[in-house]
Amino acid sequence: MNTMTKKILSFLLAAVCYLGCHNGYLAVFDEKKREPLLVFPYKTDTYSPEDRAALTQGIYCEDMAALTQVLEDFLS
């Protein structure tokens, strides 16, 4: 993950958030909002069925470290 993305995420991450899917793309959501905070240019249909199922349910992250780790797994 590049430095700019980390800066944006640290600015946006004020509460618990989750990684999910928005219109077929990987996205970060605030727990309390339906619209994504950030959408990545990665199509979720390229991931395994297990990963797509997890994204459909939402992968909750309680802090920046957890979000960074999950994103690195999906973006690598």
C-alpha positions as a Python dict, from the first residue, in 0.01 Angstrom:
ca = {
    (1, 'M'): (0, 0, 0),
    (2, 'N'): (144, 337, -95),
    (3, 'T'): (204, 627, 141),
    (4, 'M'): (-80, 841, 4),
    (5, 'T'): (-333, 561, 60),
    (6, 'K'): (-209, 517, 417),
    (7, 'K'): (-246, 889, 483),
    (8, 'I'): (-599, 895, 343),
    (9, 'L'): (-698, 592, 547),
    (10, 'S'): (-552, 728, 868),
    (11, 'F'): (-746, 1050, 814),
    (12, 'L'): (-1072, 866, 741),
    (13, 'L'): (-1041, 602, 1010),
    (14, 'A'): (-1203, 772, 1305),
    (15, 'A'): (-1421, 477, 1411),
    (16, 'V'): (-1459, 110, 1347),
    (17, 'C'): (-1471, 45, 976),
    (18, 'Y'): (-1493, -253, 748),
    (19, 'L'): (-1363, -370, 416),
    (20, 'G'): (-1632, -473, 173),
    (21, 'C'): (-1762, -450, -181),
    (22, 'H'): (-1915, -148, -357),
    (23, 'N'): (-2044, -189, -714),
    (24, 'G'): (-1804, -479, -765),
    (25, 'Y'): (-1495, -304, -627),
    (26, 'L'): (-1299, -332, -303),
    (27, 'A'): (-1404, -54, -64),
    (28, 'V'): (-1361, 76, 291),
    (29, 'F'): (-1679, 167, 479),
    (30, 'D'): (-1749, 350, 803),
    (31, 'E'): (-1951, 121, 1028),
    (32, 'K'): (-2234, 376, 1047),
    (33, 'K'): (-2263, 472, 679),
    (34, 'R'): (-2382, 293, 368),
    (35, 'E'): (-2161, 483, 124),
    (36, 'P'): (-1792, 389, 108),
    (37, 'L'): (-1519, 611, 243),
    (38, 'L'): (-1276, 488, -19),
    (39, 'V'): (-1313, 266, -327),
    (40, 'F'): (-1010, 87, -472),
    (41, 'P'): (-972, 5, -842),
    (42, 'Y'): (-971, -370, -767),
    (43, 'K'): (-1263, -578, -892),
    (44, 'T'): (-1386, -821, -632),
    (45, 'D'): (-1477, -1085, -891),
    (46, 'T'): (-1105, -1155, -929),
    (47, 'Y'): (-1084, -1286, -569),
    (48, 'S'): (-1153, -1640, -454),
    (49, 'P'): (-1511, -1739, -363),
    (50, 'E'): (-1411, -1740, 5),
    (51, 'D'): (-1269, -1387, -15),
    (52, 'R'): (-1576, -1261, -203),
    (53, 'A'): (-1802, -1412, 64),
    (54, 'A'): (-1599, -1242, 339),
    (55, 'L'): (-1618, -908, 157),
    (56, 'T'): (-1994, -946, 110),
    (57, 'Q'): (-2033, -991, 486),
    (58, 'G'): (-1777, -719, 560),
    (59, 'I'): (-1439, -762, 724),
    (60, 'Y'): (-1442, -545, 1036),
    (61, 'C'): (-1128, -363, 1147),
    (62, 'E'): (-1105, -196, 1486),
    (63, 'D'): (-796, 10, 1416),
    (64, 'M'): (-559, 127, 1145),
    (65, 'A'): (-318, -162, 1198),
    (66, 'A'): (-595, -419, 1140),
    (67, 'L'): (-721, -235, 831),
    (68, 'T'): (-370, -204, 690),
    (69, 'Q'): (-307, -576, 734),
    (70, 'V'): (-634, -679, 569),
    (71, 'L'): (-581, -436, 281),
    (72, 'E'): (-229, -562, 223),
    (73, 'D'): (-366, -915, 199),
    (74, 'F'): (-625, -812, -61),
    (75, 'L'): (-404, -576, -258),
    (76, 'S'): (-108, -810, -296),
}
